[in-house]
XYZ file of C-alpha atoms in Angstrom:
560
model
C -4.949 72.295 224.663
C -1.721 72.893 222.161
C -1.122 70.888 218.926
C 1.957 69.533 221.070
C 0.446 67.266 223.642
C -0.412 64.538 220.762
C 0.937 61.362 220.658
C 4.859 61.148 219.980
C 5.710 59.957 216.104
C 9.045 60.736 215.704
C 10.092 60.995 211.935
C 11.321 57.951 210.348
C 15.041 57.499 209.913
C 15.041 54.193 208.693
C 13.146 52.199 205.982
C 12.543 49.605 209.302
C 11.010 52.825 211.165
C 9.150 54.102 208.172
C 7.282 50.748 208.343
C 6.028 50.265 204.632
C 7.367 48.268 201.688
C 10.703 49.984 199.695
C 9.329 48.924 196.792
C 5.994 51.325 197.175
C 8.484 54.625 198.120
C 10.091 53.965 194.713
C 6.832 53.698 193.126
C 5.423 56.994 194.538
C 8.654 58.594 193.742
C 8.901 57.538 189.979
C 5.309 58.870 189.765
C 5.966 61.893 191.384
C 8.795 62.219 189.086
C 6.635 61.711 186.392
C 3.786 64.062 187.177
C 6.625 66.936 188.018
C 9.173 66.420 184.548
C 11.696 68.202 186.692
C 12.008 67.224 190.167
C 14.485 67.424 193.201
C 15.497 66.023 196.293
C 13.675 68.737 198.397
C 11.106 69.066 196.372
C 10.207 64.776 196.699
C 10.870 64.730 200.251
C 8.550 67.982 201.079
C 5.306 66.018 198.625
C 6.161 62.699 199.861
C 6.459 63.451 203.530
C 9.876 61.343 204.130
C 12.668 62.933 205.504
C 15.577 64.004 203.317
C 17.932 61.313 204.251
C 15.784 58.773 203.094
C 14.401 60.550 200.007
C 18.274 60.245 199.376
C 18.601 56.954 199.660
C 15.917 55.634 197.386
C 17.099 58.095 195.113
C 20.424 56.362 195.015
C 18.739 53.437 194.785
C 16.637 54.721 191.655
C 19.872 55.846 190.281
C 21.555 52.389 190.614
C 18.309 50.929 188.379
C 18.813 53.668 186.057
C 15.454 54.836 186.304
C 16.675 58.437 187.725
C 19.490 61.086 186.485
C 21.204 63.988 187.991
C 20.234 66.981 185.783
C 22.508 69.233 187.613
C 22.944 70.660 191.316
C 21.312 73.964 192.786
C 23.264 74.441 195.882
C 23.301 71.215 197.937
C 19.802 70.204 196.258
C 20.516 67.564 193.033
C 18.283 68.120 190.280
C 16.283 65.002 189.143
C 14.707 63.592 186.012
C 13.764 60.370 184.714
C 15.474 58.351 181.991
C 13.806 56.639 179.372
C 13.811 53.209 181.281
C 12.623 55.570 184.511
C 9.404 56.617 182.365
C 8.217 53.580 181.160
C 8.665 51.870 184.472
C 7.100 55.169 186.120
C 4.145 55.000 183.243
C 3.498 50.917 183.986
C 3.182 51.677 187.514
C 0.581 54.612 186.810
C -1.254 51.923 184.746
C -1.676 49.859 188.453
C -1.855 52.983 190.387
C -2.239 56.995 190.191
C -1.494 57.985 193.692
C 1.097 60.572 194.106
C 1.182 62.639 197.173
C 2.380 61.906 201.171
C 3.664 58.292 201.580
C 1.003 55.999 203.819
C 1.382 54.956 207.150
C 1.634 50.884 208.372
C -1.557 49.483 209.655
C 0.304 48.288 212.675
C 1.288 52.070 213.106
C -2.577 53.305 212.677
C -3.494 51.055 215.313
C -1.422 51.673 217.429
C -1.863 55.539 217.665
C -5.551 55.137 217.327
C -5.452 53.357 220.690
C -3.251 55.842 222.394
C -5.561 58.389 220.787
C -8.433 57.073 222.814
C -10.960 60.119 223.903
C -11.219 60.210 227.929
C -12.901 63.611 228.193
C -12.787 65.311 231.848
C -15.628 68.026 231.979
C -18.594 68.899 235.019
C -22.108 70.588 234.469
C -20.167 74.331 234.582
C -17.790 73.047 231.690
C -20.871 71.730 229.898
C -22.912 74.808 230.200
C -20.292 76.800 228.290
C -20.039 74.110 225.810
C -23.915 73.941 225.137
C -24.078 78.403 225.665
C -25.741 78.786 222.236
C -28.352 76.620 223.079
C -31.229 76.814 225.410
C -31.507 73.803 227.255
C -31.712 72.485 230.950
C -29.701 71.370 233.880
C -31.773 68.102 233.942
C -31.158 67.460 230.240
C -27.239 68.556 230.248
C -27.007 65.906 233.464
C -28.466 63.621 230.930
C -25.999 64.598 227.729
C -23.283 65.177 229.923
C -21.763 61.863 231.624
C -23.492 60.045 228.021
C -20.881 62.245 225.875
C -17.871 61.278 228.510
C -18.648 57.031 228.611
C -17.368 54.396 226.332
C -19.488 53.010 223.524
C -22.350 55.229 221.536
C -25.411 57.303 222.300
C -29.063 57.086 221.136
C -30.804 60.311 220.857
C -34.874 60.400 220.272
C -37.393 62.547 220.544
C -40.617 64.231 218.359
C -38.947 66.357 215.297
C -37.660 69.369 215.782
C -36.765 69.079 219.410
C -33.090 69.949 219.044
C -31.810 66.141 218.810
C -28.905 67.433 215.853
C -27.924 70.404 217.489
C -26.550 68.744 220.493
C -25.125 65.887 218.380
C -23.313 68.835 217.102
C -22.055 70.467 219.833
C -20.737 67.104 221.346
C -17.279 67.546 219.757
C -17.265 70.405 222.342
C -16.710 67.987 225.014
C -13.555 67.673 223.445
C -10.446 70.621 223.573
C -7.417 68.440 222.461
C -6.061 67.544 218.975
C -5.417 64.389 217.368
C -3.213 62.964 214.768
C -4.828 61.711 211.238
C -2.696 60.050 208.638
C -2.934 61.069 204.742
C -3.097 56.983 203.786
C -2.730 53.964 205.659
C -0.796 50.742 203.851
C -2.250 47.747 203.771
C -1.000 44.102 201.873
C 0.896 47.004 199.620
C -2.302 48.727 198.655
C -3.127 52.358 199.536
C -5.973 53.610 201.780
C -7.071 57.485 201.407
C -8.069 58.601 204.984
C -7.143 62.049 205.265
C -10.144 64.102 204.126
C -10.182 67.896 204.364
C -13.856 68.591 204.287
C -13.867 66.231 207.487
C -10.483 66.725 209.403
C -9.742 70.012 210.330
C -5.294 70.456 210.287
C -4.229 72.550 213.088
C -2.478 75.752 211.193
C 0.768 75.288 212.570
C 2.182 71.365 212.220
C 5.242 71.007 214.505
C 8.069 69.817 212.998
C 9.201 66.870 215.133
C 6.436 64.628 214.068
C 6.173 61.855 211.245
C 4.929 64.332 208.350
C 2.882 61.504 207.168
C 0.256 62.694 209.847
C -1.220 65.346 210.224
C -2.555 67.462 213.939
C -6.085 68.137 214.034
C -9.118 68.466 215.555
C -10.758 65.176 216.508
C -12.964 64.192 213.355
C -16.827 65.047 213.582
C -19.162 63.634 210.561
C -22.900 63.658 210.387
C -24.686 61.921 207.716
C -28.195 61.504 207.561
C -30.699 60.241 204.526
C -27.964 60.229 202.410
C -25.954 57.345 204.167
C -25.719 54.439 201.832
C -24.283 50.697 202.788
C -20.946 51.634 200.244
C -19.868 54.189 202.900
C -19.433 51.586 205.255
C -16.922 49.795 203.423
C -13.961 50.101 201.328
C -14.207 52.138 198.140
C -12.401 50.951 195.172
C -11.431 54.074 193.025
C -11.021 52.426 189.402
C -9.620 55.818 188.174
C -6.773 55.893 190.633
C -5.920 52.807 191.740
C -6.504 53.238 195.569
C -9.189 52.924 198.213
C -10.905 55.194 200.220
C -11.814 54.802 203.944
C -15.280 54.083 205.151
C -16.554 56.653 207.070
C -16.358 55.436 210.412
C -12.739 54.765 210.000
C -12.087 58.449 208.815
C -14.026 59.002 212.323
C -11.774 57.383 214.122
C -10.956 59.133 217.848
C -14.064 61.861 216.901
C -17.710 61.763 216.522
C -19.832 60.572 213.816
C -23.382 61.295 214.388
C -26.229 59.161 211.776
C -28.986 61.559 212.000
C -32.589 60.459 210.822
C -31.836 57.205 211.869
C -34.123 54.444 210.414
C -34.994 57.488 206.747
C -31.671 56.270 204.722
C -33.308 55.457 201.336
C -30.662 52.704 200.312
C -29.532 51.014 203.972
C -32.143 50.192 206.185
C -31.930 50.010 210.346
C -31.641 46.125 210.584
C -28.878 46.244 207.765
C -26.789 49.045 209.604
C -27.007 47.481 213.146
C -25.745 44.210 211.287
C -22.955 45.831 210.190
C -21.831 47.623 213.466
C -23.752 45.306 216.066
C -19.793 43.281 216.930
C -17.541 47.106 215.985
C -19.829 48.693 218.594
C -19.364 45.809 221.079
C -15.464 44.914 220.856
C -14.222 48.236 219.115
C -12.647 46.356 215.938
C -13.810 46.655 212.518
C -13.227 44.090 209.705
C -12.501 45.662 206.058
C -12.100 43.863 202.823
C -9.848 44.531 199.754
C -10.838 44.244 196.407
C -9.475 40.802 195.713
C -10.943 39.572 199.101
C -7.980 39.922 201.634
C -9.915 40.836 205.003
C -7.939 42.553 207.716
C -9.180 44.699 210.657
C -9.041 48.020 211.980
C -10.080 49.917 215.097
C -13.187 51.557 215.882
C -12.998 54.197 218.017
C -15.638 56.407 216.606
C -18.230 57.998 219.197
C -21.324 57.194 217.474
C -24.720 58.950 217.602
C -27.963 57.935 217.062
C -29.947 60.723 216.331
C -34.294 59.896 215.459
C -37.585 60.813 215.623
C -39.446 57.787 215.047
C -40.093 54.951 217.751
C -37.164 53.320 218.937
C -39.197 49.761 219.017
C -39.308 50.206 215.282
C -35.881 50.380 215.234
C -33.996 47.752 216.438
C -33.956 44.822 218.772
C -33.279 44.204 222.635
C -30.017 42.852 221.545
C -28.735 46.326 219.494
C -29.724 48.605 222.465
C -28.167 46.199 224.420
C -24.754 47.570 222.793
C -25.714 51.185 223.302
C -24.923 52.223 226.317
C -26.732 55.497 227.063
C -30.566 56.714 225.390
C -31.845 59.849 226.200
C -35.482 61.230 225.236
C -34.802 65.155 223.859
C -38.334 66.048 224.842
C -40.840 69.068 223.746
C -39.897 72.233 225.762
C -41.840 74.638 228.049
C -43.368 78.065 227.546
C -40.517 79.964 229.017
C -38.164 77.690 227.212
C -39.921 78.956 223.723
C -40.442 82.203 224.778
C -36.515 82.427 225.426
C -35.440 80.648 222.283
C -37.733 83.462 220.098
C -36.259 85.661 222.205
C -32.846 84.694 220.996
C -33.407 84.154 217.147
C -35.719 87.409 217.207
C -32.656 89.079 218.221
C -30.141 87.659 216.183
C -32.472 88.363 212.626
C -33.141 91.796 213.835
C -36.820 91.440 214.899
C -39.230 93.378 216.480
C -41.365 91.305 219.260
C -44.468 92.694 219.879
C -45.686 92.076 223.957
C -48.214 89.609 222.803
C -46.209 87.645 220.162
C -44.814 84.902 222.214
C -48.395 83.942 224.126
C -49.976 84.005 220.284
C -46.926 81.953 218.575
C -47.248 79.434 221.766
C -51.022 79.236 221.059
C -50.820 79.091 217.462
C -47.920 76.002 217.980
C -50.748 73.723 219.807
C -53.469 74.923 217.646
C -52.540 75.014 214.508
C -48.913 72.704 214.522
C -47.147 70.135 216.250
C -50.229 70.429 219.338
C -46.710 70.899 221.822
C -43.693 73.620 221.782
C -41.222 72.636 219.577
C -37.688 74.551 219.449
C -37.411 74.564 215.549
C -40.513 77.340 215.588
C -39.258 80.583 216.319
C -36.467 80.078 213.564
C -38.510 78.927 210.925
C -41.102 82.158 211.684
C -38.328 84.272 211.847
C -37.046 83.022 208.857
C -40.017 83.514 206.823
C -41.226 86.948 208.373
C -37.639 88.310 206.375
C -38.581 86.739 203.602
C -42.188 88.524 203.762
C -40.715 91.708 204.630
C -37.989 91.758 202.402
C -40.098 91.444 199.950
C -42.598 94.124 200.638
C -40.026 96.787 202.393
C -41.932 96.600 205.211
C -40.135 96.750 208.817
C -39.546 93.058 210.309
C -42.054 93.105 213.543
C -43.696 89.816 214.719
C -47.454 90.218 215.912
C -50.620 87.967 215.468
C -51.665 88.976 212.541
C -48.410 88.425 210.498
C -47.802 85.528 212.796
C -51.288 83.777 211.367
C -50.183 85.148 207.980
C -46.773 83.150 208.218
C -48.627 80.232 209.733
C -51.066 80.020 206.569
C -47.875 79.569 204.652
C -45.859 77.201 206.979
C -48.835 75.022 208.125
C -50.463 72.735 205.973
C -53.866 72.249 205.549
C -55.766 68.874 204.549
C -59.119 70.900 204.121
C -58.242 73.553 202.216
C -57.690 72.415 198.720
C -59.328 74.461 196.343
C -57.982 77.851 194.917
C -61.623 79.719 196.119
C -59.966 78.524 199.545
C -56.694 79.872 199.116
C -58.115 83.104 197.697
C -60.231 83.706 200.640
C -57.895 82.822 203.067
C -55.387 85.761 201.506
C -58.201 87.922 200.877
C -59.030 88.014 204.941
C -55.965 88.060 205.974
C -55.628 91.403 203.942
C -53.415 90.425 201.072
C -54.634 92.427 197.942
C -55.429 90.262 195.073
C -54.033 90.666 191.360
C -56.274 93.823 189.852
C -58.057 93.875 192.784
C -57.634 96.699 195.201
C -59.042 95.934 198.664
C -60.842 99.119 199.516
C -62.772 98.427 196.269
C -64.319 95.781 198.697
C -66.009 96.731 201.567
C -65.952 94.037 204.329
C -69.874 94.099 204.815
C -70.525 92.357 201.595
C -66.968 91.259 200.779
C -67.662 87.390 199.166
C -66.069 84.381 201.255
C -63.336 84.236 198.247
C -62.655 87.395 197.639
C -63.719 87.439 194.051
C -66.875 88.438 192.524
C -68.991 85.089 192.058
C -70.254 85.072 188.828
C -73.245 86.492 188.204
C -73.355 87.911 191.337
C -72.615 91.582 191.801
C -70.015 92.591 194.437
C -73.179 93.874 197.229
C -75.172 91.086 197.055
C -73.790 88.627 198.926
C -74.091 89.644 202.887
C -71.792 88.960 205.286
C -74.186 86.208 207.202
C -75.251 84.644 203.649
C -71.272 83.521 203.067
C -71.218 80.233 202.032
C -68.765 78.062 203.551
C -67.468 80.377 205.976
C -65.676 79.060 209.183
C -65.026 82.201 211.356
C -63.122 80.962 213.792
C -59.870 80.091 211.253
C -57.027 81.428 212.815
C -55.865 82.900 209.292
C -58.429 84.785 208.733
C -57.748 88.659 209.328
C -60.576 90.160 208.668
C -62.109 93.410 210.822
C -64.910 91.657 212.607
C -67.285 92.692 215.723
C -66.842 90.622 218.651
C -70.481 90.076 218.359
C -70.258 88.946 214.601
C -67.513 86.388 215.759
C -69.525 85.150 218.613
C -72.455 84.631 216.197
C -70.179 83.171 213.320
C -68.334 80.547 216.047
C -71.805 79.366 216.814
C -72.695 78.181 213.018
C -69.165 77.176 212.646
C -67.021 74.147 213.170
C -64.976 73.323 216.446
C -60.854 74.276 215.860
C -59.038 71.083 215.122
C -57.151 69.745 217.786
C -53.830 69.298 218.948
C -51.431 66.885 217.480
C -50.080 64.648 220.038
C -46.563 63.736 220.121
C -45.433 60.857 218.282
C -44.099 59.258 222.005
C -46.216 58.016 224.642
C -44.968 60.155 227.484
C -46.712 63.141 227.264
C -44.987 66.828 226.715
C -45.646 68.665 230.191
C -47.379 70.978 227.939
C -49.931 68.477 226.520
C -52.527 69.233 228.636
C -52.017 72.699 228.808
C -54.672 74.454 226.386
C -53.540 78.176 225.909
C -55.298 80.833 224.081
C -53.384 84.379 223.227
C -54.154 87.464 225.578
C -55.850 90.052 222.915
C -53.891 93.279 222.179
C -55.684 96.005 220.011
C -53.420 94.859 217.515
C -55.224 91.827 216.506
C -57.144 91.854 213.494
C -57.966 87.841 213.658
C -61.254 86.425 214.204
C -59.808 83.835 216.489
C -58.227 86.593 218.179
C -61.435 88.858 218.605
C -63.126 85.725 219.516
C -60.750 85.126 222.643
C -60.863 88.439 223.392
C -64.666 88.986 223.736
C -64.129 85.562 225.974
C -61.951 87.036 228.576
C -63.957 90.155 228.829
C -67.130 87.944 229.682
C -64.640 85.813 232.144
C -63.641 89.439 233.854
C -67.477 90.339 233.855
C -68.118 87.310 235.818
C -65.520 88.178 238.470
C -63.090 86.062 237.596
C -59.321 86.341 238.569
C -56.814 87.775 236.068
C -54.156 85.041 235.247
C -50.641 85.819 237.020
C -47.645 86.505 234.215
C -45.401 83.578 233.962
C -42.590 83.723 235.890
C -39.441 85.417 234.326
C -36.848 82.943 232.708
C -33.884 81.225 234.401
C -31.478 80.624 231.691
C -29.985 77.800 233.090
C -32.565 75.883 232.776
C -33.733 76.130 229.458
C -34.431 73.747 226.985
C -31.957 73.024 223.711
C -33.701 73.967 220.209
């Protein structure tokens, strides 16, 4: 959609049609004055956004008061500067306020284009499919997401962490193609309100010049805040250094999105404070502000807000708050050919190498060793790190089990291992060479569970089946073992820790799916030896070989 299909705000040729006070043009015109030394009539009307003809008449005006003089004339253009009377007037009226810069908007005006700036997006599943493209999620969730992002009043997204619940807060601006128009200030009672913001508002590059240059075409507004949110940023902010206010954010939000992600974590502004504050605004679409000497006054709200959590929406607020939102929707865990195509896509766009078997072992290692379900966060945050590992030892990036349990021994925690003699055997089977300590000066036989020397004890006399403390069947551990060694280690050893369960009640379709990795001659792992010498006794016994999952339909996967 062009920057010319906003709403019509033809430039001012009147002080009645410029809507604000006479008295504040003169003030941001002896200020500008003030700030330039050496002004003229093009040069005020181009920083104050007024047209010439009136920029001329106040000018006149300043003339009559003798606060301005003619300096001299370059072409048609009269060069300005203030007298003596002009500065100390211009200097007591810096003393009340500092703002120079475009003149503000009425509030009547504000309102009124907010209204006729009202979102009423047209868009079907096709539409929405291109919008969401980067993503991987499905039909049945877009159907979801889709007619939600369209409807009056705001959305509640929640879900276990990591599920993808930002991403498509994100991409909802999407859902919108058209600009809007967003003024530099808005007057109110003759103070100033900042609401232009250029890390929020996005100008289109080419203004047209027919409009009010007070406002400014752009994108519609999109602002996500998270922990960070505070109750100050709901309100007016009194800038002592300046003199003027500036806009809460939901009224800089105005006719966009704003999305408060990690709802229920702000530090400062808890759940039952914010819903207080936005529980009539999120019913009747007005908001009530309040100056700094108490005058209240009200304003629209027309933001699209998002809800965006991970913890239990019972926790969060009562019958009577969810009353007012008008569409929840549950961003659940995904499937296995959801994850497999989401590490197929950030594999691809860090450059690395899947190995056949890397997918079925990062799936496994998810439920065994992580959230107990598929997550979409995963694959980024292995990829991530595997660049980091191989950056750093100029190695080519290629994802297999063994570096996969190497990066999950760095990404997982782990409650039971503690000590340093824990760490250091850990690393030590997983084949990382210790400090001074080559590893073929340590033959696996007689290798010590911490891969150092216990004191006292030479480097041979500790044998493999005398290790103290040793739990085979660690996923991290990467030592060459016999499948018969492993069997007889599992049996002394404790049972793997089981999966976490989500944090919701409904259970992830993969929740009671318990997968273990196919075994590639690759695999240096215990658990993976372990699994393997498994499936060769299952084949022994006759049993069938499990059919490959079936390949992926892309227009049904899941968002990460």
């Amino acid at each position: 959609m062009d920057a010319s299909d906003v709403i019509d705000t033809p430039i001012p040729k009147s002080f009645d049609e410029l809507g604000i006070p006479p008295a504040l043009v003169h003030d941001l015109i002896l200020r500008q004055a003030l700030n330039d030394g050496k002004t003229s009539t093009v040069q005020l009307s181009e920083k104050i956004c007024i047209s010439p003809v009136l920029i001329q008449i106040v000018i006149e005006e300043l003339r009559d008061l003798r606060y301005l003089e003619v300096q001299g004339l370059d072409g048609r253009d009269y060069q300005l500067g203030l007298t003596e009377s002009g500065r100390s007037q211009a200097l007591d009226r810096m003393a009340l306020c500092r703002y120079t810069g475009p003149a503000p908007v009425s509030l009547s005006a504000y309102t009124r284009v907010i209204a006729d700036q009202r979102a009423d997006p047209k868009i079907n599943l096709d539409e929405l499919r291109d919008a969401f493209s980067d993503l991987v999620i499905s039909d049945r969730l877009l159907c979801e997401v889709g007619p939600a992002a369209i409807a009056g009043g705001a959305m509640f997204l929640y879900g276990p962490p990591g599920t993808g619940k930002s991403s498509i807060a994100e991409r909802l601006l999407r859902v919108y193609g058209d600009y809007v128009l967003v003024p530099y200030a808005v007057e109110v009672d003759g103070q100033i309100i900042s609401v232009f913001d250029p890390v929020v508002h996005r100008p289109y590059q080419k203004q047209p010049d027919d409009i009010d240059r007070r406002w400014l075409v752009c994108k519609r507004p999109f602002i996500i805040v998270g922990g960070e949110l505070h109750r100050e940023m709901l309100d007016l902010a009194y800038q002592e250094g300046s003199g003027i206010y500036l806009a809460p954010i939901q009224m800089q939000a105005n006719n966009g999105v704003l999305v408060i992600d990690d709802f229920g974590r702000q530090a400062d502004l808890t759940p039952q404070e914010l819903l207080n504050r936005w529980i009539v605004p999120l019913d009747r679409h007005i908001d009530y502000l309040t100056l700094d000497y108490g005058m209240k006054f009200e304003v629209p709200f027309d933001a699209k807000i998002v809800f965006s959590t991970n913890l239990e929406p019972k926790t969060l607020g009562d019958e009577a708050f969810f009353r007012r939102i008008q569409s929840k929707i549950l961003i659940p865990t995904i499937t296995d050919d959801q994850f497999d195509e989401v590490l197929r896509r950030v594999a691809e766009s860090y450059g690395v190498t899947l190995t056949p078997d890397a997918s079925t072992h990062l799936r496994w290692m998810s439920r065994e060793l992580g959230d107990g379900d598929l997550r979409p966060y995963l694959p980024g945050a292995v990829c991530k790190i595997l660049s980091a590992i191989c950056t750093f030892e100029e190695r080519e990036m290629v994802l297999d089990p063994p570096m996969i349990e190497r990066i999950a021994s760095m990404y997982f925690t782990h409650a039971d291992d503690t000590t340093e003699e824990d760490l250091m055997k850990a690393a030590m089977m997983q084949g990382m060479p210790m400090a001074g300590m080559p590893m073929q000066a340590m033959p696996m036989q007689t290798m010590p569970m911490q891969g150092v020397p216990m004191q006292g004890v030479p480097m041979q006399g500790v044998p493999m089946q005398a290790m103290p403390g040793m739990a085979p069947f660690d996923p991290r551990v990467t030592a060459e073992m016999s499948s018969s060694s492993v069997a007889s280690a599992m049996d002394q050893s404790a049972a793997p820790p089981k999966p976490k369960t989500s944090i919701f009640a409904a259970p992830s379709p993969n929740n009671d799916k318990t997968e273990t990795p196919s075994a590639g001659p690759n695999w240096t792992s215990a658990a993976a030896k372990a699994v393997a010498a498994l499936q060769e006794d299952d084949e022994a016994g006759g049993e069938e070989e499990a059919q490959p999952p079936e390949p992926l339909d892309e227009s049904t996967a899941e968002t990460f």
